[in-house]
Tab-separated table of C-alpha atoms and ligand atoms in Angstrom:
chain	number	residue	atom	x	y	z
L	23	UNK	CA	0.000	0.000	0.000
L	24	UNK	CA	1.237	3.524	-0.592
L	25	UNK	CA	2.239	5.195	2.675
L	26	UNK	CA	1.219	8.334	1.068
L	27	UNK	CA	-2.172	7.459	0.582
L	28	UNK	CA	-4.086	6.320	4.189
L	29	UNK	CA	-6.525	3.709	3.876
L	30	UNK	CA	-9.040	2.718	6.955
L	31	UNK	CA	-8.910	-0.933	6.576
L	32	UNK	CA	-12.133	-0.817	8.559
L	33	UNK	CA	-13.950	0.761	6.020
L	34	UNK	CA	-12.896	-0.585	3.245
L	35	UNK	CA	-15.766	-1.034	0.174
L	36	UNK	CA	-16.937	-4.513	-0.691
L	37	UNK	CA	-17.549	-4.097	-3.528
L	38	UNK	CA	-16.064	-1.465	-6.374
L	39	UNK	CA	-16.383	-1.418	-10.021
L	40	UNK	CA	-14.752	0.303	-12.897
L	41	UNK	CA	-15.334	1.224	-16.307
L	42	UNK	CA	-11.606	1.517	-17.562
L	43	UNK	CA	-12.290	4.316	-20.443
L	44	UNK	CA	-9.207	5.540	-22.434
L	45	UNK	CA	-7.218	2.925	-24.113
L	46	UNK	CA	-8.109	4.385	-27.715
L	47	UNK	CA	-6.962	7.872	-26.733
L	48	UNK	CA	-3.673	6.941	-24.699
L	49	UNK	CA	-2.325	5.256	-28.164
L	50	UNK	CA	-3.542	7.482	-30.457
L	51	UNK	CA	-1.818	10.183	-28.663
L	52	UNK	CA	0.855	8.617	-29.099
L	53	UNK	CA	0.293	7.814	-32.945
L	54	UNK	CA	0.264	4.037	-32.203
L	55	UNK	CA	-2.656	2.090	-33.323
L	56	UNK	CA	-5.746	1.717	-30.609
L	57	UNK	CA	-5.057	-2.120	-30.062
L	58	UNK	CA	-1.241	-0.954	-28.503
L	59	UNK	CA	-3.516	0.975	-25.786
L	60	UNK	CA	-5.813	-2.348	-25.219
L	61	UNK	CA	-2.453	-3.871	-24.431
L	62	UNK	CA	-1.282	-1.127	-21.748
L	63	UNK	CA	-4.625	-1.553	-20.790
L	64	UNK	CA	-4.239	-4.930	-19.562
L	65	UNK	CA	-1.515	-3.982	-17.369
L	66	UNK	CA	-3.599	-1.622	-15.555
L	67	UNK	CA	-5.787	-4.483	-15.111
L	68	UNK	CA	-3.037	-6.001	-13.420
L	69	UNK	CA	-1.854	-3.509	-11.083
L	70	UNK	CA	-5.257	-2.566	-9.924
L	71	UNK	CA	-5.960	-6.293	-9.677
L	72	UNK	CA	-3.151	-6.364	-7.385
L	73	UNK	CA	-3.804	-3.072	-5.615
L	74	UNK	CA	-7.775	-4.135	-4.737
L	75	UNK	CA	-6.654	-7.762	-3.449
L	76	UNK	CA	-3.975	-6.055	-1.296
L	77	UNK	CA	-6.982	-4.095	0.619
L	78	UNK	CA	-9.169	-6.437	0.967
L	79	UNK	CA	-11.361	-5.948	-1.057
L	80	UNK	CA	-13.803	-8.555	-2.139
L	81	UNK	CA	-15.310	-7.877	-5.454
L	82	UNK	CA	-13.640	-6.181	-8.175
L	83	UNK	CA	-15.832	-5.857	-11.351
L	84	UNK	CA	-14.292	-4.547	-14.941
L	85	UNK	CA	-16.387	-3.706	-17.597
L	86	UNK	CA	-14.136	-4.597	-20.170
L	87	UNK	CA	-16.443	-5.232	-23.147
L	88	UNK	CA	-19.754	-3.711	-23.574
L	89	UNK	CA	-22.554	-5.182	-25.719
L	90	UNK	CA	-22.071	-1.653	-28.125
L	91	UNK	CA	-18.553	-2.500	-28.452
L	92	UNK	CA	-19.449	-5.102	-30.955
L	93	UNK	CA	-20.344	-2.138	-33.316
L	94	UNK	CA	-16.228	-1.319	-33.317
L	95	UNK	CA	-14.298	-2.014	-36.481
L	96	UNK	CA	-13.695	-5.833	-36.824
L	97	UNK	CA	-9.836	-5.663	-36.828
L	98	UNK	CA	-10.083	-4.288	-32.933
L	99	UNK	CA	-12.890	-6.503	-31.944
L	100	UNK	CA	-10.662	-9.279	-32.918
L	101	UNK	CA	-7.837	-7.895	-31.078
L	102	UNK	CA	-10.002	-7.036	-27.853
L	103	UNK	CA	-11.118	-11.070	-28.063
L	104	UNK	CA	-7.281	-12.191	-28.793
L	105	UNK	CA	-6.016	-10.443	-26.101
L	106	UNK	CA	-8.600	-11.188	-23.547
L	107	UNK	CA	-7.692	-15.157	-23.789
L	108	UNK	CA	-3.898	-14.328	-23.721
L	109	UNK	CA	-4.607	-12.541	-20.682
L	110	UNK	CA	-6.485	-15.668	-18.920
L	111	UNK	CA	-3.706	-17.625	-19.991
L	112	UNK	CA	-0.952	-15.541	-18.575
L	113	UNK	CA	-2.802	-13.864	-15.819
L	114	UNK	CA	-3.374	-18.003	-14.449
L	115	UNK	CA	-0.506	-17.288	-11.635
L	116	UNK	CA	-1.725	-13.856	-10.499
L	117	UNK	CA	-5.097	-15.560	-10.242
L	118	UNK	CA	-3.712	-18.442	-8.060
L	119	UNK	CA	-1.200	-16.757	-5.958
L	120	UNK	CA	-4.220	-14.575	-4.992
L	121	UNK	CA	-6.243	-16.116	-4.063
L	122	UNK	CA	-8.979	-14.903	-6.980
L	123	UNK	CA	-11.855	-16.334	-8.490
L	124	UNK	CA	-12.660	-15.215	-11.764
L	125	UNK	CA	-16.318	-14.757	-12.612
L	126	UNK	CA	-17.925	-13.710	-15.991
L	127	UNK	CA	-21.262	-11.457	-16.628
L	128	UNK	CA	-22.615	-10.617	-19.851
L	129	UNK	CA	-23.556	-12.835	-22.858
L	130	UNK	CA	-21.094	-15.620	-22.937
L	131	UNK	CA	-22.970	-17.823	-25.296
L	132	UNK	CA	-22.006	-14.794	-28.084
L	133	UNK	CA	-17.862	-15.507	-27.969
L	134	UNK	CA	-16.555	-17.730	-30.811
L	135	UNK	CA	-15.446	-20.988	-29.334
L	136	UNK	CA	-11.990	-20.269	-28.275
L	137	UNK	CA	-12.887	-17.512	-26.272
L	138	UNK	CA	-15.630	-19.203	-24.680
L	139	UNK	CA	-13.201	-22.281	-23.900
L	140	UNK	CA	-10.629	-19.805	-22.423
L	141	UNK	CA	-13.547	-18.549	-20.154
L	142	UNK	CA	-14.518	-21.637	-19.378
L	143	UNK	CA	-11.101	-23.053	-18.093
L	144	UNK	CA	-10.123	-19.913	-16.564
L	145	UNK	CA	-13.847	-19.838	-14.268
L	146	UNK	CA	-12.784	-23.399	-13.385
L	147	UNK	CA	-9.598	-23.196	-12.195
L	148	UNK	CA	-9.798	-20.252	-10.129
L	149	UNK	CA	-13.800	-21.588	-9.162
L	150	UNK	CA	-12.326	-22.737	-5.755
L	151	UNK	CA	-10.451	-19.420	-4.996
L	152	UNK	CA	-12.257	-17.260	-1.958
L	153	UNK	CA	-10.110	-14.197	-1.107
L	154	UNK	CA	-11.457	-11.578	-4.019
L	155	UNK	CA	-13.879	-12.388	-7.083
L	156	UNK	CA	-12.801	-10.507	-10.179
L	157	UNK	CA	-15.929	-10.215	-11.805
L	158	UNK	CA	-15.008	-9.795	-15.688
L	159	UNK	CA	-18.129	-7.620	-17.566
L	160	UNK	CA	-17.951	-8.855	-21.118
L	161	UNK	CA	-20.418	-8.859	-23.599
L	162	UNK	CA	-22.468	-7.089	-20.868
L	163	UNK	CA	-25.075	-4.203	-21.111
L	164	UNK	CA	-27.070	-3.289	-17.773
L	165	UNK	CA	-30.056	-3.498	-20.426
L	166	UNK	CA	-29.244	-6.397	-21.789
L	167	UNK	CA	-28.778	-7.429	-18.309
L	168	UNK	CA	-32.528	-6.301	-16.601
L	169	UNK	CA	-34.386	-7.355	-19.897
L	170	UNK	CA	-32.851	-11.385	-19.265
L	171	UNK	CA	-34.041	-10.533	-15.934
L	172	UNK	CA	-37.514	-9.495	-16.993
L	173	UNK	CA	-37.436	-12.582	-19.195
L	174	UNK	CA	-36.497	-15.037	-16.401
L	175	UNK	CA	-39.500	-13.283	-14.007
L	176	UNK	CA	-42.005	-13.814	-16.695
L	177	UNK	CA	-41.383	-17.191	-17.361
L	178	UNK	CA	-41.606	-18.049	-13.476
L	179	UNK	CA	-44.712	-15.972	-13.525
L	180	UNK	CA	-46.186	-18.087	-16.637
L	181	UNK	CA	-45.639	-21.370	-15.039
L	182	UNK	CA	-46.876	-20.288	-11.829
L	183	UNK	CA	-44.157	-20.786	-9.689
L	184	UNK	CA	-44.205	-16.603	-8.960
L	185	UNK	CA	-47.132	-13.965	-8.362
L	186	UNK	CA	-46.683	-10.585	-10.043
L	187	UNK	CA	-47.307	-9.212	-7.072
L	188	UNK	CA	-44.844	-10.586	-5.262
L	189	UNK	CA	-41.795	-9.178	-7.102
L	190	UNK	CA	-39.872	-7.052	-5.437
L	191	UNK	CA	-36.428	-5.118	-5.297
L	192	UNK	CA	-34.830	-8.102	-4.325
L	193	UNK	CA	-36.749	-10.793	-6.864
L	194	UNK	CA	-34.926	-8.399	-9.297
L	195	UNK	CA	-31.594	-8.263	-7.766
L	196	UNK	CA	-32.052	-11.935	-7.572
L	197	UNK	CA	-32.694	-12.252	-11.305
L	198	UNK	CA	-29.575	-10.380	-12.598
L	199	UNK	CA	-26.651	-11.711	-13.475
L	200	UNK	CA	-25.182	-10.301	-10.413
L	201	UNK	CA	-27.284	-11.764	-7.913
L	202	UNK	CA	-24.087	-13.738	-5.890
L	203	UNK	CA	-22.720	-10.516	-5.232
L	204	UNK	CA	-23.688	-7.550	-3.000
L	205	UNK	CA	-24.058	-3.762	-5.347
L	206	UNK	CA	-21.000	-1.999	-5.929
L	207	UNK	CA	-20.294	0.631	-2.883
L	208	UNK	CA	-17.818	2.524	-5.153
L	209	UNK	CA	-17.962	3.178	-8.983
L	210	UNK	CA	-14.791	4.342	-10.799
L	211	UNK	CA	-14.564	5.677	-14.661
L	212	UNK	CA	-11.571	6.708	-16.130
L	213	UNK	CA	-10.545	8.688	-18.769
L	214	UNK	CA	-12.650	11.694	-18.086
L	215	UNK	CA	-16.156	11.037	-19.284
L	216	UNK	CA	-19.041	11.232	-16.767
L	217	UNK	CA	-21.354	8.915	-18.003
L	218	UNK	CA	-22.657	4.972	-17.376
L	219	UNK	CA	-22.703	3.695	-20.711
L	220	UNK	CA	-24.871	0.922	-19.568
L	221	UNK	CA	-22.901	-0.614	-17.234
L	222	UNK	CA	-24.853	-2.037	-13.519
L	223	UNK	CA	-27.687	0.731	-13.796
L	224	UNK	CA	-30.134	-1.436	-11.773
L	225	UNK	CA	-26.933	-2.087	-9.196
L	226	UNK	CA	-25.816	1.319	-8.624
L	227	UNK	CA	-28.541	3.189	-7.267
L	228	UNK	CA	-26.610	4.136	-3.894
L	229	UNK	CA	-23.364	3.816	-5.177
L	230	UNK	CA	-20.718	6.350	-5.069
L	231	UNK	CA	-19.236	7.721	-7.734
L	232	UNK	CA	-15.467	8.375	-8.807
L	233	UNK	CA	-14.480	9.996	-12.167
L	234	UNK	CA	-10.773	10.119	-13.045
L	235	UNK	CA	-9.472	12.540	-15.526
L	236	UNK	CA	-7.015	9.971	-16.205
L	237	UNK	CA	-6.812	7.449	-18.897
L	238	UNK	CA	-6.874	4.149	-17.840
L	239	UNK	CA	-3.244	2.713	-19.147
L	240	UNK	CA	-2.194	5.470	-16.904
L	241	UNK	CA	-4.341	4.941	-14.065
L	242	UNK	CA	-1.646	3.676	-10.976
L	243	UNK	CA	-2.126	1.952	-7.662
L	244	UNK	CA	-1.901	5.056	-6.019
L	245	UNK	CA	-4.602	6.883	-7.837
L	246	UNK	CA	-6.630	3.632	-7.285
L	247	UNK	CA	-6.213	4.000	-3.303
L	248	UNK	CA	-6.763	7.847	-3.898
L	249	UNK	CA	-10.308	6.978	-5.009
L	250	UNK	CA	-10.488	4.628	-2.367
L	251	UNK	CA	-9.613	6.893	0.523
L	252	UNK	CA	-11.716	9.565	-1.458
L	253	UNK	CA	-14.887	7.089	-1.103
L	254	UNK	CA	-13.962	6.362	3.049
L	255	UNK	CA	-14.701	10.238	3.748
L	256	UNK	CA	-17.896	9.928	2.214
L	257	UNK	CA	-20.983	10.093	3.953
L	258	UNK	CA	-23.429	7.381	2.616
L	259	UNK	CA	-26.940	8.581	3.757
L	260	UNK	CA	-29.329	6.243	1.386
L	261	UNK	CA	-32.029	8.636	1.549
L	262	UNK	CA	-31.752	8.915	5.179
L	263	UNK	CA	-30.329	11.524	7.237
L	264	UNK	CA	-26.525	10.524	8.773
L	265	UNK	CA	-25.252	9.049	11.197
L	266	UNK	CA	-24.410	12.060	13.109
L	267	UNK	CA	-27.778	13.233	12.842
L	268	UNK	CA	-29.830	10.082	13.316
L	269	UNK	CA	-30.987	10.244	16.589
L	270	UNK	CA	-32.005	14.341	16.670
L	271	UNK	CA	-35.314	14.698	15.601
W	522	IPE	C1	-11.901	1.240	-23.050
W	522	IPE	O1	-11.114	2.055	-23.851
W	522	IPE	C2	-11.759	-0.217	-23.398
W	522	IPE	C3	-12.906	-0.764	-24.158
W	522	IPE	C4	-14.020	-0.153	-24.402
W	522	IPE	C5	-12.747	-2.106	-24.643
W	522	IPE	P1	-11.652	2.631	-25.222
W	522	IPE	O2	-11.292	1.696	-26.311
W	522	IPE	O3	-13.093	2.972	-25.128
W	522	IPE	O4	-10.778	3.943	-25.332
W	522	IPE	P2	-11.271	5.371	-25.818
W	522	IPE	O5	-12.437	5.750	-24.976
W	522	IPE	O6	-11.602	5.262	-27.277
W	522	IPE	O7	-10.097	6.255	-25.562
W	523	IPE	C1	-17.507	1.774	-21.815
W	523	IPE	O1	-16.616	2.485	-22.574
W	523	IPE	C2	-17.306	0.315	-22.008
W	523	IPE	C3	-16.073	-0.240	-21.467
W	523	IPE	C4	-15.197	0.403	-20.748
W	523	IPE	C5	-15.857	-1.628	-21.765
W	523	IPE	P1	-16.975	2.995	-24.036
W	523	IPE	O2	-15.798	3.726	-24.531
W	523	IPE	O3	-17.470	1.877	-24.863
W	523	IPE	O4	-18.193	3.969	-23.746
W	523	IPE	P2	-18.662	5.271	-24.522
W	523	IPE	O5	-18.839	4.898	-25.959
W	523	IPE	O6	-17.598	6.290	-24.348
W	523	IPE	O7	-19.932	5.687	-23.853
W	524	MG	MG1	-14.081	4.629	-24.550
């Protein structure tokens, strides 16, 4: 940990999830093409993989490949998919050493077969790991996401196994494809826009929120823990009043 940055380990978030925006721009800027920015990309994966497991954190969720990003030129959807099974092959001892269980969201059933077999191998290996779930988005849209969901609840509905009136908040929550995890407490996008694009809408109703100006190859351990100890002075009120104020009235 960076003795710069303090972290309470007492109030460290359980869950966080990023939308690592800027690999395009870091290489172009540097007139390389965008797939040489996927690449750095990966090693901020890495480092932040590292940085999250070191605090204790217990799920980590990338959005690494939206459902819209299959509307990018061919030549860097094929370099995305390349690169993401080279990275579950060498990524294997990081995984293990770690103590991390890899876990997938988003439409798997869409990845040409060697992907899909990478996934596969990679969820099984590391399926017995318990100290941080790195929960890869791929594939994924939150709308994609809800209208499975709605899909799933209807069908329970139709064979009479649910009432309509008995869904809830948490028959939803229960129906997404992040049900075995709790909601993100801390949402992080790089690169400097301030927007969702699609990613966990249902999920992050009371989340904070962390924008970095900062493109994601670029995005260090330290800036990590800075949105980390950024999130710790929060107060999280979820439409009630806080702490400190909870009992006057
Ligand atoms: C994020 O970086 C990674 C993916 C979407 C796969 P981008 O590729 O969106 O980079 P920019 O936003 O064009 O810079
Ligand atoms: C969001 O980034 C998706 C991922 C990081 C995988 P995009 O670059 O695709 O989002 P927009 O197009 O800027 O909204
Ligand atoms: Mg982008």
């Amino acid at each position: 940990m960076s003795a710069d940055i303090p972290i309470r380990t007492d109030k460290v978030p359980r869950h966080v999830a990023i939308i690592m925006d800027g690999n395009g721009r870091w290489a172009q800027m540097r007139n390389l093409p965008r797939q040489e920015g996927h690449i750095e990309g990966v090693k901020a994966v890495r480092r932040i993989t590292r940085a999250a497991c070191k605090i204790g954190i217990r799920y980590l969720t990338l959005y690494a490949f939206s459902t819209e990003n299959w509307g990018r030129p061919k030549e860097e959807v094929s370099a995305l998919m390349a690169l993401l099974v080279s990275c579950l092959h060498n990524e294997m001892p990081l995984f293990m050493e770690n103590g991390i269980r890899l876990r997938v969201i988003g439409q798997e059933e869409v990845f040409a077969p060697e992907v899909k077999a990478a996934l596969d191998e990679a969820l099984a290996k590391t399926a017995g790991n318990t100290r941080m779930d790195l929960v890869l988005a791929l594939s994924y849209s939150a709308r994609w996401e809800l209208t499975e969901a709605v899909r799933k609840l209807a069908g329970e509905v139709r064979e009479g196994r649910l009432e309509p009136g008995d869904i809830d908040a948490s028959s939803i929550s229960r129906a997404l494809a992040t049900s075995f995890m709790p909601d993100p407490d801390l949402l992080i996008r790089t690169s400097g826009e301030y927007r969702i694009s699609n990613f966990l809408l249902w999920q992050i109703a009371y989340s904070e929120l962390f924008f970095s100006p900062v493109l994601w190859p670029d995005f260090t351990e330290d800036m990590f823990y800075g949105a980390i100890a950024d999130f710790q002075k929060r107060d999280r009120r979820f439409g009630k009043l806080s702490s400190s104020n909870q009992s006057k009235s």
